[in-house]
Amino acid sequence: FGFLGPNGAGKTTTVKLLCGMLTPSGGKCQVLGIDPTQNPEQLHKKVGVVTEHAQMYDHMTALENLQFYGTLFGMSRSECADRAKLLLQRLELADVVDRKLATYSTGMRQRLSLARALLHRPQILFLDEPTTYLDIRYQLEILQLIRKLNREYGMTIIMVLHDINQSLYYSDEIAAM
């Protein structure tokens, strides 16, 4: 699902409301039957989120970051390590798995943020500008991976994009604000 609109229209705010990262000033919403304001922890176990500014730990390696977040999702250490290695390979970060995050480029951080969001096999993946800071090669690879996740695993993906051409090509449905 592609979510389009001009800067300041409220796309990111909507995603943050749906993910329980913001509290609405009025009204209600539900995701997978869960009210994000009432049960954010329950919701976070079922959804993955990539925001523009990924919050991860610079003093830790990619693998350490993913193992830390995996434990928050209730994954065992071995399950988390196996899944993390697979995702890091798929997102072309396997060769830098042992480097501290402080040494990563912005694009590498964005790919690691996607790995973190996919770690626990979410039912819904919210992506707020998932291709920001990526060169065109990685933009296309990430969008193709997102499409593959949707097609192969039936994962619902809601992504905010600014590029209308990418939205038209990679989205089954589009809404504009």
PDB file of C-alpha atoms in Angstrom:
ATOM      1  CA  PHE A   1       0.000   0.000   0.000  1.00  0.00           C
ATOM      2  CA  GLY A   2       1.580   3.271  -1.104  1.00  0.00           C
ATOM      3  CA  PHE A   3       0.909   6.382   0.910  1.00  0.00           C
ATOM      4  CA  LEU A   4       1.588   9.642  -0.963  1.00  0.00           C
ATOM      5  CA  GLY A   5       1.273  13.326  -0.233  1.00  0.00           C
ATOM      6  CA  PRO A   6       3.196  16.579  -0.021  1.00  0.00           C
ATOM      7  CA  ASN A   7       5.571  17.370   2.822  1.00  0.00           C
ATOM      8  CA  GLY A   8       3.646  18.238   5.960  1.00  0.00           C
ATOM      9  CA  ALA A   9       0.435  16.458   4.883  1.00  0.00           C
ATOM     10  CA  GLY A  10       0.557  14.057   7.838  1.00  0.00           C
ATOM     11  CA  LYS A  11       1.832  10.803   6.306  1.00  0.00           C
ATOM     12  CA  THR A  12       4.510  10.208   8.927  1.00  0.00           C
ATOM     13  CA  THR A  13       2.179  11.302  11.698  1.00  0.00           C
ATOM     14  CA  THR A  14      -0.421   8.781  10.495  1.00  0.00           C
ATOM     15  CA  VAL A  15       2.139   5.968  10.468  1.00  0.00           C
ATOM     16  CA  LYS A  16       3.314   6.919  13.967  1.00  0.00           C
ATOM     17  CA  LEU A  17      -0.298   6.954  15.213  1.00  0.00           C
ATOM     18  CA  LEU A  18      -0.956   3.515  13.720  1.00  0.00           C
ATOM     19  CA  CYS A  19       2.222   2.149  15.317  1.00  0.00           C
ATOM     20  CA  GLY A  20       1.556   3.598  18.770  1.00  0.00           C
ATOM     21  CA  MET A  21       4.489   5.984  18.582  1.00  0.00           C
ATOM     22  CA  LEU A  22       2.170   8.991  18.991  1.00  0.00           C
ATOM     23  CA  THR A  23      -1.047   9.437  20.941  1.00  0.00           C
ATOM     24  CA  PRO A  24      -3.956  10.909  19.000  1.00  0.00           C
ATOM     25  CA  SER A  25      -5.558  14.130  20.228  1.00  0.00           C
ATOM     26  CA  GLY A  26      -8.939  12.631  19.304  1.00  0.00           C
ATOM     27  CA  GLY A  27     -10.517   9.658  17.613  1.00  0.00           C
ATOM     28  CA  LYS A  28      -9.460   6.019  17.603  1.00  0.00           C
ATOM     29  CA  CYS A  29      -7.652   3.561  15.387  1.00  0.00           C
ATOM     30  CA  GLN A  30      -6.925  -0.140  15.414  1.00  0.00           C
ATOM     31  CA  VAL A  31      -4.299  -2.253  13.721  1.00  0.00           C
ATOM     32  CA  LEU A  32      -4.888  -6.010  13.641  1.00  0.00           C
ATOM     33  CA  GLY A  33      -7.702  -5.405  16.144  1.00  0.00           C
ATOM     34  CA  ILE A  34      -5.309  -3.726  18.573  1.00  0.00           C
ATOM     35  CA  ASP A  35      -5.625  -0.139  19.784  1.00  0.00           C
ATOM     36  CA  PRO A  36      -2.062   1.234  19.530  1.00  0.00           C
ATOM     37  CA  THR A  37      -2.604   3.642  22.438  1.00  0.00           C
ATOM     38  CA  GLN A  38      -3.913   0.921  24.762  1.00  0.00           C
ATOM     39  CA  ASN A  39      -1.608  -1.988  23.855  1.00  0.00           C
ATOM     40  CA  PRO A  40       1.520  -0.727  22.059  1.00  0.00           C
ATOM     41  CA  GLU A  41       3.658  -3.655  23.268  1.00  0.00           C
ATOM     42  CA  GLN A  42       1.157  -6.187  21.913  1.00  0.00           C
ATOM     43  CA  LEU A  43       1.081  -4.333  18.598  1.00  0.00           C
ATOM     44  CA  HIS A  44       4.875  -4.092  18.340  1.00  0.00           C
ATOM     45  CA  LYS A  45       5.091  -7.886  18.481  1.00  0.00           C
ATOM     46  CA  LYS A  46       3.004  -8.054  15.299  1.00  0.00           C
ATOM     47  CA  VAL A  47       4.287  -5.120  13.259  1.00  0.00           C
ATOM     48  CA  GLY A  48       7.634  -3.933  11.978  1.00  0.00           C
ATOM     49  CA  VAL A  49       8.460  -0.250  11.571  1.00  0.00           C
ATOM     50  CA  VAL A  50      11.129   1.622   9.647  1.00  0.00           C
ATOM     51  CA  THR A  51      11.162   5.341  10.290  1.00  0.00           C
ATOM     52  CA  GLU A  52      13.352   7.945   8.658  1.00  0.00           C
ATOM     53  CA  HIS A  53      15.650   8.097  11.680  1.00  0.00           C
ATOM     54  CA  ALA A  54      16.370   4.598  12.902  1.00  0.00           C
ATOM     55  CA  GLN A  55      17.141   4.459  16.602  1.00  0.00           C
ATOM     56  CA  MET A  56      19.907   1.930  17.096  1.00  0.00           C
ATOM     57  CA  TYR A  57      23.062   1.828  19.173  1.00  0.00           C
ATOM     58  CA  ASP A  58      26.249   3.195  17.593  1.00  0.00           C
ATOM     59  CA  HIS A  59      28.545   1.427  20.081  1.00  0.00           C
ATOM     60  CA  MET A  60      27.147  -1.983  19.070  1.00  0.00           C
ATOM     61  CA  THR A  61      27.686  -4.014  15.914  1.00  0.00           C
ATOM     62  CA  ALA A  62      24.901  -4.834  13.469  1.00  0.00           C
ATOM     63  CA  LEU A  63      24.554  -8.321  14.902  1.00  0.00           C
ATOM     64  CA  GLU A  64      24.539  -7.019  18.490  1.00  0.00           C
ATOM     65  CA  ASN A  65      21.850  -4.478  17.603  1.00  0.00           C
ATOM     66  CA  LEU A  66      19.671  -7.131  15.973  1.00  0.00           C
ATOM     67  CA  GLN A  67      20.152  -9.551  18.869  1.00  0.00           C
ATOM     68  CA  PHE A  68      19.209  -6.826  21.343  1.00  0.00           C
ATOM     69  CA  TYR A  69      16.006  -5.985  19.467  1.00  0.00           C
ATOM     70  CA  GLY A  70      15.251  -9.659  18.914  1.00  0.00           C
ATOM     71  CA  THR A  71      15.151 -10.227  22.670  1.00  0.00           C
ATOM     72  CA  LEU A  72      12.632  -7.381  22.941  1.00  0.00           C
ATOM     73  CA  PHE A  73      10.455  -9.313  20.480  1.00  0.00           C
ATOM     74  CA  GLY A  74      10.755 -12.434  22.652  1.00  0.00           C
ATOM     75  CA  MET A  75      13.076 -14.313  20.293  1.00  0.00           C
ATOM     76  CA  SER A  76      15.636 -16.763  21.632  1.00  0.00           C
ATOM     77  CA  ARG A  77      19.277 -15.813  21.198  1.00  0.00           C
ATOM     78  CA  SER A  78      19.956 -18.606  18.686  1.00  0.00           C
ATOM     79  CA  GLU A  79      16.764 -17.927  16.686  1.00  0.00           C
ATOM     80  CA  CYS A  80      17.650 -14.249  16.602  1.00  0.00           C
ATOM     81  CA  ALA A  81      21.235 -14.906  15.484  1.00  0.00           C
ATOM     82  CA  ASP A  82      20.094 -17.214  12.672  1.00  0.00           C
ATOM     83  CA  ARG A  83      17.446 -14.790  11.439  1.00  0.00           C
ATOM     84  CA  ALA A  84      19.798 -11.802  11.768  1.00  0.00           C
ATOM     85  CA  LYS A  85      22.515 -13.472   9.692  1.00  0.00           C
ATOM     86  CA  LEU A  86      19.997 -14.329   6.970  1.00  0.00           C
ATOM     87  CA  LEU A  87      18.656 -10.767   6.840  1.00  0.00           C
ATOM     88  CA  LEU A  88      22.120  -9.202   6.922  1.00  0.00           C
ATOM     89  CA  GLN A  89      23.141 -11.424   4.007  1.00  0.00           C
ATOM     90  CA  ARG A  90      19.994 -10.534   2.064  1.00  0.00           C
ATOM     91  CA  LEU A  91      20.483  -6.804   2.675  1.00  0.00           C
ATOM     92  CA  GLU A  92      24.174  -6.978   1.729  1.00  0.00           C
ATOM     93  CA  LEU A  93      25.491  -6.201   5.194  1.00  0.00           C
ATOM     94  CA  ALA A  94      27.077  -9.568   5.948  1.00  0.00           C
ATOM     95  CA  ASP A  95      30.594  -8.276   5.272  1.00  0.00           C
ATOM     96  CA  VAL A  96      30.220  -5.514   7.888  1.00  0.00           C
ATOM     97  CA  VAL A  97      28.307  -7.513  10.509  1.00  0.00           C
ATOM     98  CA  ASP A  98      31.038  -7.091  13.126  1.00  0.00           C
ATOM     99  CA  ARG A  99      31.632  -3.368  12.603  1.00  0.00           C
ATOM    100  CA  LYS A 100      30.268  -0.841  15.084  1.00  0.00           C
ATOM    101  CA  LEU A 101      27.250   1.041  13.805  1.00  0.00           C
ATOM    102  CA  ALA A 102      29.110   4.337  14.240  1.00  0.00           C
ATOM    103  CA  THR A 103      31.123   3.396  11.120  1.00  0.00           C
ATOM    104  CA  TYR A 104      28.039   2.770   8.940  1.00  0.00           C
ATOM    105  CA  SER A 105      26.916   5.094   6.172  1.00  0.00           C
ATOM    106  CA  THR A 106      23.362   6.424   6.319  1.00  0.00           C
ATOM    107  CA  GLY A 107      22.284   3.983   3.613  1.00  0.00           C
ATOM    108  CA  MET A 108      23.773   1.049   5.531  1.00  0.00           C
ATOM    109  CA  ARG A 109      21.885   2.179   8.630  1.00  0.00           C
ATOM    110  CA  GLN A 110      18.670   2.301   6.619  1.00  0.00           C
ATOM    111  CA  ARG A 111      19.189  -1.276   5.420  1.00  0.00           C
ATOM    112  CA  LEU A 112      19.956  -2.382   8.988  1.00  0.00           C
ATOM    113  CA  SER A 113      16.783  -0.663  10.137  1.00  0.00           C
ATOM    114  CA  LEU A 114      14.846  -2.748   7.611  1.00  0.00           C
ATOM    115  CA  ALA A 115      16.531  -5.906   8.934  1.00  0.00           C
ATOM    116  CA  ARG A 116      15.492  -4.934  12.460  1.00  0.00           C
ATOM    117  CA  ALA A 117      11.889  -4.394  11.341  1.00  0.00           C
ATOM    118  CA  LEU A 118      11.808  -7.817   9.647  1.00  0.00           C
ATOM    119  CA  LEU A 119      13.582  -9.716  12.409  1.00  0.00           C
ATOM    120  CA  HIS A 120      10.479 -11.052  14.167  1.00  0.00           C
ATOM    121  CA  ARG A 121       8.517 -11.793  10.973  1.00  0.00           C
ATOM    122  CA  PRO A 122       5.837  -9.121  11.416  1.00  0.00           C
ATOM    123  CA  GLN A 123       2.351  -9.399   9.943  1.00  0.00           C
ATOM    124  CA  ILE A 124       2.421  -5.747   8.868  1.00  0.00           C
ATOM    125  CA  LEU A 125       5.455  -3.729   7.883  1.00  0.00           C
ATOM    126  CA  PHE A 126       5.220   0.080   8.124  1.00  0.00           C
ATOM    127  CA  LEU A 127       7.869   1.847   6.078  1.00  0.00           C
ATOM    128  CA  ASP A 128       8.274   5.606   6.276  1.00  0.00           C
ATOM    129  CA  GLU A 129      10.457   6.598   3.337  1.00  0.00           C
ATOM    130  CA  PRO A 130      12.363   3.274   3.239  1.00  0.00           C
ATOM    131  CA  THR A 131      14.564   4.401   0.345  1.00  0.00           C
ATOM    132  CA  THR A 132      15.665   7.715   1.863  1.00  0.00           C
ATOM    133  CA  TYR A 133      19.459   8.132   1.787  1.00  0.00           C
ATOM    134  CA  LEU A 134      19.916   5.136  -0.521  1.00  0.00           C
ATOM    135  CA  ASP A 135      21.515   5.322  -3.944  1.00  0.00           C
ATOM    136  CA  ILE A 136      19.351   4.218  -6.870  1.00  0.00           C
ATOM    137  CA  ARG A 137      20.745   0.660  -6.875  1.00  0.00           C
ATOM    138  CA  TYR A 138      19.771   0.061  -3.243  1.00  0.00           C
ATOM    139  CA  GLN A 139      16.460   1.896  -3.683  1.00  0.00           C
ATOM    140  CA  LEU A 140      15.448  -0.591  -6.360  1.00  0.00           C
ATOM    141  CA  GLU A 141      16.786  -3.580  -4.425  1.00  0.00           C
ATOM    142  CA  ILE A 142      14.911  -2.571  -1.263  1.00  0.00           C
ATOM    143  CA  LEU A 143      11.684  -1.964  -3.189  1.00  0.00           C
ATOM    144  CA  GLN A 144      12.048  -5.315  -4.959  1.00  0.00           C
ATOM    145  CA  LEU A 145      12.654  -7.029  -1.609  1.00  0.00           C
ATOM    146  CA  ILE A 146       9.574  -5.322  -0.183  1.00  0.00           C
ATOM    147  CA  ARG A 147       7.503  -6.546  -3.125  1.00  0.00           C
ATOM    148  CA  LYS A 148       8.887 -10.060  -2.684  1.00  0.00           C
ATOM    149  CA  LEU A 149       7.982 -10.069   1.033  1.00  0.00           C
ATOM    150  CA  ASN A 150       4.463  -9.052   0.111  1.00  0.00           C
ATOM    151  CA  ARG A 151       4.084 -11.625  -2.658  1.00  0.00           C
ATOM    152  CA  GLU A 152       5.821 -14.620  -1.065  1.00  0.00           C
ATOM    153  CA  TYR A 153       4.738 -14.227   2.544  1.00  0.00           C
ATOM    154  CA  GLY A 154       1.496 -12.276   2.202  1.00  0.00           C
ATOM    155  CA  MET A 155       2.935  -9.599   4.459  1.00  0.00           C
ATOM    156  CA  THR A 156       0.951  -6.379   4.439  1.00  0.00           C
ATOM    157  CA  ILE A 157       3.247  -3.464   3.716  1.00  0.00           C
ATOM    158  CA  ILE A 158       2.304   0.171   4.136  1.00  0.00           C
ATOM    159  CA  MET A 159       4.934   2.541   2.823  1.00  0.00           C
ATOM    160  CA  VAL A 160       5.249   6.281   2.611  1.00  0.00           C
ATOM    161  CA  LEU A 161       7.010   7.280  -0.592  1.00  0.00           C
ATOM    162  CA  HIS A 162       7.596  10.628  -2.266  1.00  0.00           C
ATOM    163  CA  ASP A 163       8.416   9.230  -5.692  1.00  0.00           C
ATOM    164  CA  ILE A 164       5.111   8.769  -7.511  1.00  0.00           C
ATOM    165  CA  ASN A 165       6.706   6.505 -10.130  1.00  0.00           C
ATOM    166  CA  GLN A 166       8.055   4.142  -7.461  1.00  0.00           C
ATOM    167  CA  SER A 167       4.669   4.214  -5.739  1.00  0.00           C
ATOM    168  CA  LEU A 168       2.821   3.326  -8.931  1.00  0.00           C
ATOM    169  CA  TYR A 169       5.232   0.526  -9.801  1.00  0.00           C
ATOM    170  CA  TYR A 170       5.669  -1.033  -6.350  1.00  0.00           C
ATOM    171  CA  SER A 171       2.223  -0.563  -4.801  1.00  0.00           C
ATOM    172  CA  ASP A 172      -0.982  -2.498  -5.419  1.00  0.00           C
ATOM    173  CA  GLU A 173      -3.023   0.354  -3.947  1.00  0.00           C
ATOM    174  CA  ILE A 174      -2.236   4.007  -3.343  1.00  0.00           C
ATOM    175  CA  ALA A 175      -3.785   6.695  -1.163  1.00  0.00           C
ATOM    176  CA  ALA A 176      -2.890  10.362  -1.269  1.00  0.00           C
ATOM    177  CA  MET A 177      -3.257  12.959   1.461  1.00  0.00           C
TER     178      MET A 177
END
